[in-house]
Short mmCIF file of C-alpha atoms in Angstrom, two decimals:
data_model
loop_
_atom_site.label_atom_id
_atom_site.label_comp_id
_atom_site.label_asym_id
_atom_site.label_seq_id
_atom_site.Cartn_x
_atom_site.Cartn_y
_atom_site.Cartn_z
CA UNK A 1 -36.80 -12.47 73.93
CA UNK A 2 -37.24 -12.42 70.18
CA UNK A 3 -41.01 -12.32 70.44
CA UNK A 4 -40.74 -9.42 72.89
CA UNK A 5 -38.33 -7.81 70.45
CA UNK A 6 -40.92 -8.07 67.71
CA UNK A 7 -43.18 -5.96 69.87
CA UNK A 8 -40.46 -3.30 70.10
CA UNK A 9 -40.10 -3.41 66.30
CA UNK A 10 -43.86 -3.01 66.02
CA UNK A 11 -44.25 -0.28 68.59
CA UNK A 12 -41.77 2.02 66.81
CA UNK A 13 -43.24 1.11 63.43
CA UNK A 14 -39.89 0.38 61.78
CA UNK A 15 -41.98 -1.53 59.22
CA UNK A 16 -43.30 1.78 57.83
CA UNK A 17 -39.96 2.22 56.07
CA UNK A 18 -38.20 -1.13 56.31
CA UNK A 19 -38.95 -4.57 54.97
CA UNK A 20 -38.42 -8.06 56.31
CA UNK A 21 -38.34 -10.67 53.57
CA UNK A 22 -39.13 -7.88 51.10
CA UNK A 23 -42.42 -7.14 52.83
CA UNK A 24 -42.96 -3.75 54.43
CA UNK A 25 -42.30 -0.11 53.60
CA UNK A 26 -40.21 1.17 50.70
CA UNK A 27 -38.16 4.06 52.01
CA UNK A 28 -35.37 2.18 53.77
CA UNK A 29 -33.49 -1.06 53.00
CA UNK A 30 -34.61 -4.61 53.87
CA UNK A 31 -33.36 -5.50 57.35
CA UNK A 32 -33.88 -9.29 57.39
CA UNK A 33 -30.18 -10.07 57.30
CA UNK A 34 -28.68 -6.80 58.49
CA UNK A 35 -27.20 -8.59 61.53
CA UNK A 36 -25.07 -11.03 59.52
CA UNK A 37 -24.12 -8.65 56.69
CA UNK A 38 -20.36 -7.93 56.69
CA UNK A 39 -19.60 -4.44 58.06
CA UNK A 40 -23.13 -4.08 59.43
CA UNK A 41 -24.52 -6.07 62.37
CA UNK A 42 -25.84 -5.14 65.80
CA UNK A 43 -23.58 -2.14 66.23
CA UNK A 44 -24.78 -0.52 63.06
CA UNK A 45 -28.38 -1.09 64.16
CA UNK A 46 -27.67 0.58 67.50
CA UNK A 47 -25.90 3.49 65.83
CA UNK A 48 -28.63 4.03 63.25
CA UNK A 49 -31.37 4.01 65.85
CA UNK A 50 -29.56 6.47 68.11
CA UNK A 51 -28.46 8.93 65.46
CA UNK A 52 -30.98 8.53 62.64
CA UNK A 53 -30.17 9.90 59.17
CA UNK A 54 -31.45 12.59 56.90
CA UNK A 55 -34.49 10.47 56.21
CA UNK A 56 -34.69 8.12 59.18
CA UNK A 57 -35.63 9.76 62.48
CA UNK A 58 -33.56 9.03 65.60
CA UNK A 59 -35.39 6.88 68.13
CA UNK A 60 -34.84 6.93 71.87
CA UNK A 61 -35.05 3.30 72.90
CA UNK A 62 -34.22 2.20 76.45
CA UNK A 63 -31.27 -0.21 76.78
CA UNK A 64 -33.69 -3.01 77.48
CA UNK A 65 -35.76 -2.25 74.38
CA UNK A 66 -32.62 -2.00 72.31
CA UNK A 67 -31.38 -5.44 73.36
CA UNK A 68 -34.81 -6.98 72.75
CA UNK A 69 -34.91 -5.43 69.29
CA UNK A 70 -31.44 -6.77 68.49
CA UNK A 71 -32.55 -10.24 69.64
CA UNK A 72 -35.52 -10.02 67.31
CA UNK A 73 -33.32 -9.01 64.37
CA UNK A 74 -30.89 -11.83 65.23
CA UNK A 75 -33.63 -14.44 65.21
CA UNK A 76 -35.09 -12.99 62.00
CA UNK A 77 -31.64 -13.21 60.46
CA UNK A 78 -31.32 -16.82 61.52
CA UNK A 79 -34.71 -17.75 60.02
CA UNK A 80 -33.54 -17.45 56.40
CA UNK A 81 -32.22 -15.19 53.66
CA UNK A 82 -34.15 -12.39 52.02
CA UNK A 83 -31.64 -11.25 49.39
CA UNK A 84 -33.40 -11.96 46.11
CA UNK A 85 -30.09 -12.95 44.52
CA UNK A 86 -30.13 -15.96 46.79
CA UNK A 87 -33.12 -17.35 44.90
CA UNK A 88 -32.90 -19.01 41.53
CA UNK A 89 -35.34 -20.44 39.02
CA UNK A 90 -35.59 -24.21 38.91
CA UNK A 91 -36.17 -26.21 35.74
CA UNK A 92 -39.96 -25.67 35.99
CA UNK A 93 -39.44 -21.91 36.09
CA UNK A 94 -40.39 -21.76 39.76
CA UNK A 95 -38.48 -19.83 42.40
CA UNK A 96 -36.34 -21.82 44.79
CA UNK A 97 -33.80 -20.94 47.44
CA UNK A 98 -30.21 -22.00 46.90
CA UNK A 99 -29.18 -24.71 49.32
CA UNK A 100 -26.15 -22.98 50.74
CA UNK A 101 -25.90 -19.58 52.36
CA UNK B 1 -94.03 1.94 59.34
CA UNK B 2 -90.46 2.73 60.01
CA UNK B 3 -88.51 5.70 58.86
CA UNK B 4 -85.07 5.44 57.44
CA UNK B 5 -84.29 8.39 59.64
CA UNK B 6 -80.55 7.92 59.43
CA UNK B 7 -80.58 7.13 55.71
CA UNK B 8 -78.13 4.55 56.84
CA UNK B 9 -76.57 3.45 53.54
CA UNK B 10 -75.84 7.01 52.53
CA UNK B 11 -74.62 7.90 56.02
CA UNK B 12 -71.96 5.21 55.61
CA UNK B 13 -71.16 6.46 52.11
CA UNK B 14 -70.74 10.07 53.17
CA UNK B 15 -68.53 9.02 56.11
CA UNK B 16 -66.48 7.00 53.65
CA UNK B 17 -66.14 10.04 51.36
CA UNK B 18 -64.78 12.09 54.26
CA UNK B 19 -62.19 9.37 54.87
CA UNK B 20 -61.29 9.50 51.18
CA UNK B 21 -60.53 13.22 51.46
CA UNK B 22 -58.41 12.63 54.59
CA UNK B 23 -56.62 9.68 52.97
CA UNK B 24 -55.74 11.80 49.93
CA UNK B 25 -54.32 14.58 52.09
CA UNK B 26 -52.18 12.18 54.15
CA UNK B 27 -51.11 10.48 50.93
CA UNK B 28 -49.84 13.65 49.32
CA UNK B 29 -47.91 14.58 52.49
CA UNK B 30 -46.33 11.12 52.58
CA UNK B 31 -45.42 11.35 48.88
CA UNK B 32 -43.73 14.71 49.51
CA UNK B 33 -41.39 12.98 51.97
CA UNK B 34 -40.12 10.82 49.12
CA UNK B 35 -38.84 13.98 47.46
CA UNK B 36 -38.00 16.12 50.51
CA UNK B 37 -36.84 13.67 53.18
CA UNK B 38 -36.91 16.21 55.97
CA UNK B 39 -40.43 17.46 55.29
CA UNK B 40 -42.48 17.20 58.52
CA UNK B 41 -39.85 14.82 59.88
CA UNK B 42 -40.09 16.17 63.42
CA UNK B 43 -43.83 16.81 63.47
CA UNK B 44 -45.55 13.85 61.87
CA UNK B 45 -42.95 11.88 60.02
CA UNK B 46 -43.43 9.09 57.55
CA UNK B 47 -43.91 6.67 60.48
CA UNK B 48 -47.25 8.31 61.21
CA UNK B 49 -48.19 9.45 57.73
CA UNK B 50 -47.98 6.02 56.14
CA UNK B 51 -50.48 4.35 58.50
CA UNK B 52 -52.65 7.50 58.50
CA UNK B 53 -52.86 7.29 54.72
CA UNK B 54 -53.33 3.52 54.51
CA UNK B 55 -55.98 3.36 57.21
CA UNK B 56 -57.97 6.30 55.85
CA UNK B 57 -57.94 4.72 52.39
CA UNK B 58 -59.08 1.39 53.80
CA UNK B 59 -61.81 3.08 55.84
CA UNK B 60 -63.03 4.68 52.61
CA UNK B 61 -63.30 1.30 51.00
CA UNK B 62 -64.81 -0.63 53.90
CA UNK B 63 -67.28 2.03 55.01
CA UNK B 64 -68.16 2.60 51.35
CA UNK B 65 -68.76 -1.12 50.85
CA UNK B 66 -70.98 -1.17 53.93
CA UNK B 67 -73.00 1.73 52.57
CA UNK B 68 -73.41 -0.03 49.22
CA UNK B 69 -74.69 -3.21 50.87
CA UNK B 70 -77.23 -1.31 52.96
CA UNK B 71 -78.42 0.75 49.99
CA UNK B 72 -78.55 -2.32 47.78
CA UNK B 73 -80.48 -4.40 50.30
CA UNK B 74 -82.94 -1.57 50.80
CA UNK B 75 -83.87 -1.86 47.15
CA UNK B 76 -84.06 -5.64 47.22
CA UNK B 77 -86.45 -6.07 50.10
CA UNK B 78 -89.59 -4.65 51.58
CA UNK B 79 -88.71 -5.43 55.19
CA UNK B 80 -87.17 -2.45 56.98
CA UNK B 81 -83.52 -2.59 57.87
CA UNK B 82 -82.95 -2.63 61.63
CA UNK B 83 -81.77 0.93 61.85
CA UNK B 84 -80.91 0.86 65.53
CA UNK B 85 -78.40 -1.91 64.93
CA UNK B 86 -77.07 -0.20 61.82
CA UNK B 87 -76.67 3.09 63.65
CA UNK B 88 -74.89 1.38 66.55
CA UNK B 89 -72.61 -0.16 63.92
CA UNK B 90 -71.86 3.29 62.52
CA UNK B 91 -71.14 4.68 66.00
CA UNK B 92 -68.69 1.82 66.69
CA UNK B 93 -66.91 2.62 63.43
CA UNK B 94 -66.63 6.28 64.35
CA UNK B 95 -65.16 5.34 67.74
CA UNK B 96 -62.66 3.03 66.05
CA UNK B 97 -61.59 5.40 63.32
CA UNK B 98 -61.17 8.41 65.60
CA UNK B 99 -59.26 6.22 68.07
CA UNK B 100 -57.01 4.79 65.40
CA UNK B 101 -56.16 8.11 63.76
CA UNK B 102 -55.44 9.73 67.16
CA UNK B 103 -53.17 6.82 68.11
CA UNK B 104 -51.10 7.28 64.96
CA UNK B 105 -50.75 10.98 65.72
CA UNK B 106 -49.52 9.98 69.19
CA UNK B 107 -47.06 7.50 67.68
CA UNK B 108 -48.97 4.52 69.02
CA UNK B 109 -48.78 1.94 66.21
CA UNK B 110 -49.76 -1.60 65.31
CA UNK B 111 -46.41 -1.71 63.52
CA UNK B 112 -47.15 -4.60 61.23
CA UNK B 113 -47.58 -4.47 57.49
CA UNK B 114 -50.48 -2.79 55.76
CA UNK B 115 -53.61 -2.12 57.82
CA UNK B 116 -52.37 -2.01 61.37
CA UNK B 117 -53.23 -0.20 64.58
CA UNK B 118 -53.23 -0.76 68.31
CA UNK B 119 -55.23 -4.03 68.69
CA UNK B 120 -57.60 -2.36 71.18
CA UNK B 121 -59.35 -0.75 68.22
CA UNK B 122 -59.98 -4.11 66.64
CA UNK B 123 -62.69 -4.61 69.27
CA UNK B 124 -65.11 -1.87 68.15
CA UNK B 125 -64.45 -2.83 64.52
CA UNK B 126 -65.18 -6.50 65.19
CA UNK B 127 -68.28 -5.42 67.16
CA UNK B 128 -69.46 -3.21 64.30
CA UNK B 129 -68.91 -5.99 61.81
CA UNK B 130 -70.78 -8.46 63.97
CA UNK B 131 -73.78 -6.13 64.05
CA UNK B 132 -73.51 -5.79 60.28
CA UNK B 133 -73.57 -9.55 59.89
CA UNK B 134 -76.68 -9.83 62.09
CA UNK B 135 -78.45 -7.17 60.04
CA UNK B 136 -77.44 -8.64 56.70
CA UNK B 137 -78.43 -12.18 57.67
CA UNK B 138 -81.78 -10.96 59.01
CA UNK B 139 -82.53 -9.20 55.73
CA UNK B 140 -81.25 -11.89 53.39
CA UNK B 141 -83.46 -14.50 55.09
CA UNK B 142 -86.46 -12.76 53.57
CA UNK B 143 -85.23 -13.06 50.01
CA UNK B 144 -85.67 -16.08 47.78
CA UNK B 145 -83.82 -16.88 44.59
CA UNK B 146 -80.72 -14.75 45.11
CA UNK B 147 -78.99 -12.90 42.31
CA UNK B 148 -75.22 -13.26 42.42
CA UNK B 149 -74.53 -9.99 44.20
CA UNK B 150 -76.39 -11.12 47.32
CA UNK B 151 -74.11 -14.15 47.51
CA UNK B 152 -71.11 -11.90 47.02
CA UNK B 153 -72.20 -9.50 49.75
CA UNK B 154 -72.85 -12.27 52.25
CA UNK B 155 -69.55 -13.98 51.47
CA UNK B 156 -67.63 -10.71 51.77
CA UNK B 157 -69.25 -9.86 55.10
CA UNK B 158 -68.65 -13.34 56.56
CA UNK B 159 -65.06 -13.63 55.40
CA UNK B 160 -64.14 -10.20 56.59
CA UNK B 161 -65.16 -11.07 60.14
CA UNK B 162 -63.32 -14.35 60.05
CA UNK B 163 -60.07 -13.03 58.59
CA UNK B 164 -60.12 -9.91 60.65
CA UNK B 165 -60.04 -12.07 63.80
CA UNK B 166 -57.22 -14.17 62.38
CA UNK B 167 -55.22 -10.97 61.98
CA UNK B 168 -54.78 -10.79 65.75
CA UNK B 169 -53.21 -14.18 66.34
CA UNK B 170 -49.87 -12.43 66.84
CA UNK B 171 -51.14 -11.05 70.11
CA UNK B 172 -50.46 -14.58 71.44
CA UNK B 173 -46.70 -15.20 71.89
CA UNK B 174 -47.04 -18.68 70.38
CA UNK B 175 -47.67 -17.22 66.92
CA UNK B 176 -45.17 -14.41 67.34
CA UNK B 177 -42.43 -16.89 68.16
CA UNK B 178 -42.77 -18.65 64.82
CA UNK B 179 -41.48 -15.99 62.52
CA UNK B 180 -42.26 -17.63 59.18
CA UNK B 181 -45.74 -18.71 60.33
CA UNK B 182 -46.35 -15.20 61.58
CA UNK B 183 -45.29 -13.60 58.28
CA UNK B 184 -47.35 -16.10 56.32
CA UNK B 185 -50.47 -15.48 58.39
CA UNK B 186 -49.91 -11.74 58.07
CA UNK B 187 -49.95 -11.87 54.31
CA UNK B 188 -52.69 -14.43 54.02
CA UNK B 189 -54.84 -12.21 56.20
CA UNK B 190 -54.11 -9.12 54.15
CA UNK B 191 -55.00 -11.01 51.00
CA UNK B 192 -58.22 -12.37 52.36
CA UNK B 193 -59.29 -9.01 53.76
CA UNK B 194 -58.78 -7.45 50.35
CA UNK B 195 -60.63 -10.45 48.88
CA UNK B 196 -63.59 -9.86 51.20
CA UNK B 197 -64.13 -6.26 50.29
CA UNK B 198 -63.56 -7.10 46.65
CA UNK B 199 -66.44 -9.57 46.88
CA UNK B 200 -68.64 -6.80 48.27
CA UNK B 201 -67.50 -4.31 45.62
CA UNK B 202 -67.73 -6.65 42.63
CA UNK B 203 -71.18 -7.53 43.92
CA UNK B 204 -71.96 -3.82 44.05
CA UNK B 205 -70.72 -3.30 40.49
CA UNK B 206 -73.04 -6.07 39.26
CA UNK B 207 -75.92 -4.69 41.34
CA UNK B 208 -75.36 -1.25 39.81
CA UNK B 209 -75.28 -2.68 36.30
CA UNK B 210 -78.69 -4.28 36.82
CA UNK B 211 -80.08 -1.17 38.46
CA UNK B 212 -78.82 1.14 35.74
CA UNK B 213 -79.98 -1.01 32.84
CA UNK B 214 -83.15 -1.91 34.69
CA UNK B 215 -82.71 -5.61 33.92
CA UNK B 216 -81.70 -8.67 35.87
CA UNK B 217 -79.17 -9.88 33.32
CA UNK B 218 -75.85 -9.26 35.02
CA UNK B 219 -76.90 -10.53 38.43
CA UNK B 220 -78.15 -13.81 36.97
CA UNK B 221 -75.57 -14.42 34.29
CA UNK B 222 -73.56 -17.63 34.31
CA UNK B 223 -70.35 -15.65 34.09
CA UNK B 224 -71.23 -13.73 37.20
CA UNK B 225 -71.81 -16.94 39.15
CA UNK B 226 -68.59 -18.42 37.81
CA UNK B 227 -66.81 -15.25 38.87
CA UNK B 228 -68.33 -15.58 42.31
CA UNK B 229 -67.05 -19.13 42.78
CA UNK B 230 -63.59 -18.15 41.59
CA UNK B 231 -63.63 -15.25 44.01
CA UNK B 232 -64.59 -17.61 46.80
CA UNK B 233 -61.72 -19.90 45.88
CA UNK B 234 -59.44 -16.90 45.92
CA UNK B 235 -60.56 -15.92 49.37
CA UNK B 236 -59.42 -19.32 50.55
CA UNK B 237 -56.18 -19.71 48.65
CA UNK B 238 -55.13 -16.45 47.07
CA UNK B 239 -52.26 -14.24 48.19
CA UNK B 240 -49.85 -17.09 48.63
CA UNK B 241 -48.23 -15.84 45.41
CA UNK B 242 -47.03 -12.81 47.32
CA UNK B 243 -44.71 -14.89 49.38
CA UNK B 244 -42.63 -16.73 46.79
CA UNK B 245 -39.57 -16.23 48.91
CA UNK B 246 -41.14 -17.52 52.09
CA UNK B 247 -40.89 -21.28 52.38
CA UNK B 248 -44.60 -22.18 51.90
CA UNK B 249 -46.47 -24.74 49.79
CA UNK B 250 -45.69 -23.87 46.21
CA UNK B 251 -48.40 -25.30 43.94
CA UNK B 252 -51.32 -23.75 45.67
CA UNK B 253 -49.95 -20.27 44.92
CA UNK B 254 -49.83 -20.90 41.19
CA UNK B 255 -53.37 -22.26 41.19
CA UNK B 256 -54.40 -19.25 43.26
CA UNK B 257 -52.90 -16.98 40.69
CA UNK B 258 -54.55 -18.61 37.69
CA UNK B 259 -57.87 -18.31 39.46
CA UNK B 260 -57.51 -14.65 40.27
CA UNK B 261 -56.72 -13.90 36.64
CA UNK B 262 -59.75 -15.82 35.36
CA UNK B 263 -61.91 -13.93 37.81
CA UNK B 264 -60.83 -10.66 36.21
CA UNK B 265 -61.39 -11.96 32.68
CA UNK B 266 -64.96 -12.77 33.67
CA UNK B 267 -65.45 -9.33 35.18
CA UNK B 268 -64.32 -7.68 31.96
CA UNK B 269 -66.69 -9.88 29.97
CA UNK B 270 -69.65 -9.13 32.27
CA UNK B 271 -69.16 -5.37 31.93
CA UNK B 272 -68.78 -5.59 28.15
CA UNK B 273 -71.95 -7.71 27.84
CA UNK B 274 -73.77 -5.16 29.95
CA UNK B 275 -72.43 -2.25 27.93
CA UNK B 276 -73.86 -3.77 24.76
CA UNK B 277 -77.34 -3.76 26.27
CA UNK B 278 -77.23 -0.14 27.38
CA UNK B 279 -79.13 2.39 25.31
CA UNK B 280 -77.69 5.86 24.72
CA UNK B 281 -80.50 7.30 26.81
CA UNK B 282 -79.60 5.08 29.75
CA UNK B 283 -75.93 5.91 29.37
CA UNK B 284 -76.74 9.59 29.52
CA UNK B 285 -79.24 9.35 32.32
CA UNK B 286 -76.77 7.50 34.54
CA UNK B 287 -73.90 9.60 33.28
CA UNK B 288 -71.18 9.16 35.91
CA UNK B 289 -72.22 5.77 37.30
CA UNK B 290 -71.93 4.46 33.73
CA UNK B 291 -68.60 6.17 33.10
CA UNK B 292 -67.04 5.05 36.36
CA UNK B 293 -68.08 1.47 35.71
CA UNK B 294 -66.52 1.58 32.25
CA UNK B 295 -63.36 3.08 33.76
CA UNK B 296 -63.29 0.22 36.26
CA UNK B 297 -63.35 -2.22 33.37
CA UNK B 298 -60.34 -0.60 31.76
CA UNK B 299 -58.42 -0.55 35.05
CA UNK B 300 -59.23 -4.20 35.66
CA UNK B 301 -57.70 -4.88 32.28
CA UNK B 302 -54.57 -2.83 33.01
CA UNK B 303 -54.05 -4.33 36.44
CA UNK B 304 -54.60 -7.79 35.07
CA UNK B 305 -51.88 -7.26 32.48
CA UNK B 306 -49.50 -6.11 35.18
CA UNK B 307 -50.44 -8.93 37.54
CA UNK B 308 -49.95 -11.58 34.88
CA UNK B 309 -46.45 -10.28 34.24
CA UNK B 310 -45.69 -10.03 37.95
CA UNK B 311 -46.78 -13.59 38.52
CA UNK B 312 -44.17 -15.04 36.18
CA UNK B 313 -41.52 -16.14 38.67
CA UNK B 314 -38.62 -14.93 36.52
CA UNK B 315 -40.17 -11.45 36.50
CA UNK B 316 -41.38 -11.67 40.07
CA UNK B 317 -37.77 -11.81 41.18
CA UNK B 318 -37.42 -8.27 39.85
CA UNK B 319 -40.69 -6.88 41.12
CA UNK B 320 -40.81 -8.48 44.56
CA UNK B 321 -40.57 -5.97 47.38
CA UNK B 322 -40.40 -3.02 44.97
CA UNK B 323 -42.70 -0.18 44.04
CA UNK B 324 -44.27 -2.44 41.42
CA UNK B 325 -46.11 -3.97 44.37
CA UNK B 326 -47.23 -0.49 45.41
CA UNK B 327 -48.39 0.19 41.85
CA UNK B 328 -50.42 -3.02 41.98
CA UNK B 329 -51.94 -2.17 45.37
CA UNK B 330 -52.75 1.45 44.51
CA UNK B 331 -53.75 0.65 40.94
CA UNK B 332 -56.39 -1.74 42.18
CA UNK B 333 -57.59 0.32 45.15
CA UNK B 334 -58.00 3.46 43.05
CA UNK B 335 -58.62 1.99 39.61
CA UNK B 336 -61.05 -0.70 40.67
CA UNK B 337 -62.38 -0.19 44.20
CA UNK B 338 -62.58 3.59 44.13
CA UNK B 339 -64.12 3.73 40.64
CA UNK B 340 -66.87 1.28 41.69
CA UNK B 341 -67.51 3.25 44.88
CA UNK B 342 -67.75 6.54 42.99
CA UNK B 343 -70.18 4.97 40.52
CA UNK B 344 -72.20 3.82 43.54
CA UNK B 345 -72.13 7.23 45.25
CA UNK B 346 -73.31 9.02 42.10
CA UNK B 347 -76.10 6.48 41.66
CA UNK B 348 -77.26 6.29 45.27
CA UNK B 349 -77.06 10.05 45.85
CA UNK B 350 -78.92 10.41 42.57
CA UNK B 351 -76.41 13.03 41.51
CA UNK B 352 -76.97 14.20 37.96
CA UNK B 353 -73.99 16.15 36.73
CA UNK B 354 -72.79 16.33 33.17
CA UNK B 355 -70.96 19.61 33.44
CA UNK B 356 -67.72 20.23 31.59
CA UNK B 357 -66.08 20.77 34.96
CA UNK B 358 -67.06 17.32 36.24
CA UNK B 359 -66.01 15.73 32.96
CA UNK B 360 -62.67 17.48 33.25
CA UNK B 361 -62.25 16.03 36.73
CA UNK B 362 -63.09 12.58 35.43
CA UNK B 363 -60.34 12.76 32.84
CA UNK B 364 -57.90 14.36 35.25
CA UNK B 365 -58.51 11.37 37.52
CA UNK B 366 -57.89 8.80 34.79
CA UNK B 367 -54.76 10.49 33.41
CA UNK B 368 -53.27 11.17 36.84
CA UNK B 369 -53.85 7.57 37.83
CA UNK B 370 -52.13 6.38 34.67
CA UNK B 371 -49.05 8.57 35.32
CA UNK B 372 -49.06 7.56 38.98
CA UNK B 373 -49.21 3.88 38.10
CA UNK B 374 -46.56 4.08 35.39
CA UNK B 375 -44.11 6.04 37.59
CA UNK B 376 -44.43 3.52 40.39
CA UNK B 377 -43.93 0.64 37.99
CA UNK B 378 -40.87 2.28 36.46
CA UNK B 379 -39.35 3.03 39.89
CA UNK B 380 -40.03 -0.55 40.93
CA UNK B 381 -38.39 -2.06 37.88
CA UNK B 382 -35.30 0.07 38.37
CA UNK B 383 -35.08 -0.98 42.01
CA UNK B 384 -35.59 -4.60 40.92
CA UNK B 385 -32.63 -4.40 38.58
CA UNK B 386 -30.52 -3.02 41.45
CA UNK B 387 -31.76 -5.80 43.74
CA UNK B 388 -30.51 -8.47 41.40
CA UNK B 389 -27.29 -6.88 40.22
CA UNK B 390 -24.16 -8.65 41.39
CA UNK B 391 -22.30 -5.43 42.21
CA UNK B 392 -24.92 -3.60 44.17
CA UNK B 393 -24.19 0.07 44.83
CA UNK B 394 -25.42 1.72 48.02
CA UNK B 395 -29.10 1.73 48.84
CA UNK B 396 -29.29 5.48 49.20
CA UNK B 397 -27.67 6.05 45.77
CA UNK B 398 -30.19 3.71 44.21
CA UNK B 399 -33.06 5.59 45.90
CA UNK B 400 -31.57 8.88 44.70
CA UNK B 401 -31.64 7.59 41.14
CA UNK B 402 -35.38 6.93 41.46
CA UNK B 403 -36.08 10.58 42.22
CA UNK B 404 -37.46 11.52 38.77
CA UNK B 405 -40.05 8.75 39.08
CA UNK B 406 -40.96 9.90 42.58
CA UNK B 407 -41.44 13.43 41.27
CA UNK B 408 -43.75 12.08 38.56
CA UNK B 409 -45.60 10.05 41.14
CA UNK B 410 -46.00 13.00 43.53
CA UNK B 411 -47.28 15.29 40.73
CA UNK B 412 -49.73 12.64 39.62
CA UNK B 413 -50.69 12.35 43.28
CA UNK B 414 -51.61 16.04 43.24
CA UNK B 415 -53.81 15.35 40.22
CA UNK B 416 -55.50 12.52 42.10
CA UNK B 417 -55.99 14.72 45.14
CA UNK B 418 -57.61 17.41 42.98
CA UNK B 419 -59.85 15.07 41.01
CA UNK B 420 -60.89 12.61 43.70
CA UNK B 421 -61.05 15.33 46.36
CA UNK B 422 -63.36 17.45 44.18
CA UNK B 423 -65.60 14.49 43.39
CA UNK B 424 -65.77 13.67 47.09
CA UNK B 425 -66.69 17.26 47.97
CA UNK B 426 -69.33 17.44 45.21
CA UNK B 427 -70.88 14.24 46.57
CA UNK B 428 -70.68 15.26 50.22
CA UNK B 429 -72.47 18.51 49.30
CA UNK B 430 -75.17 16.61 47.49
CA UNK B 431 -75.74 14.45 50.54
CA UNK B 432 -76.16 17.41 52.85
CA UNK B 433 -78.36 19.34 50.44
CA UNK B 434 -81.11 16.77 50.32
CA UNK B 435 -82.30 16.16 53.85
CA UNK B 436 -85.91 15.77 52.76
CA UNK B 437 -85.15 12.84 50.55
CA UNK B 438 -83.57 11.09 53.48
CA UNK B 439 -86.88 11.05 55.28
CA UNK B 440 -88.21 8.64 52.67
CA UNK B 441 -90.67 6.30 54.22
CA UNK B 442 -90.35 2.62 53.70
CA UNK B 443 -93.14 0.21 54.38
#
């Protein structure tokens, strides 16, 4: 499911404006953890895709595509945390992730 | 006797120049969207404009690099280049680039980061590159005692083919399923692809230095060989520093970084050594090739300063995923790659132009690039501060606050369009004006 969902993400080129793990376009926000962010989550994703915004175009995804895409974003969310504030410098001055979410 | 009836090196260069013009136009449209979000939203949209711009810019660099290798090899050897193969290679490129640009216009995307398109078009590109490799190997076999640029060209050509294939692993679900592996491969590939054309272009810069000064100093200098080996190391290990936040092996990325910096120090040294051997007459005779190479040296220096800062983890936390990364990418593609390619075009097209107008364009280019680079860096730092602040305001407010920088960046973009576009048109004209010279016989 998630790997099919990645193909949906790719075919609509969400990456042109959005990042995953801070890698990608620079117009929209990073979406790595949008699913687990309080007040956001799958419903926000659905709403944003359907309605678009001033800057983001609306996309007409089929229900099937939409659920695949949500699966992809869920599995991306589960793979780690992208918020830079989650990373700290260790005693050697290198970047490390905090243990806890 | 064989005729260079296609004037193959220059055919690639002129095609590349056309892609430069297209890339600049798409770039300025995309930049406008940063200021007027609804500009062309229904017609093209940023979704199409971004890949149109990125791919055209990359075509400029890759096709330009190919042209430089063919032109360079032609001067190194007496054996004729296999023009049929080279022409077939050019035709495959044309098929690929027309296909790719049309797909973007039809909203058919590769959808991954950086240079991406429907994987179907990877086939003609891989085919073209394979033909290139055959041609290059066939020609290099005839040469003994290689100067450094021949090693660089061969390495660049080989690595490009290898990494380009790796870029399509995601087509197999196994790789797609492993998200972190997939992201890591994606960025490693991007890094190595950039590394491959850098090898070809640094090689070209050294080739040009020897050609312009009519010596063999640069191509045989110890520094140049050291730079080559560092570049090779980079091709293998570099780029890992871009993924600090991805859980990958940590030490290799710091070593990779140190190496890429040393490589640049050597480049600066090689150009300065060469400059000291150039007479005023030579500098004037090769007016723009000389000036563009000197400009490259300054941009290498600027980008190195920025990259050193960016590589410090404490600072990287602020710059990661921000426009500082864009400044780095565009600063190097325009400041280094494009300057070398323009030097090469002026030299290979034998364009002698010292007019005030052309000089004005040269300075417009340098100043616009500086403003462009500084605005992106400033926007990136401001976004970085937002990224790390504990009470983050909304994303759209933060983007709104970056508007003045985006205006600076778009205006500088217009300057770049004017300067680079005019240089491209001057050069394209020169190419089409001299058909007789293209019938040069080679024995």
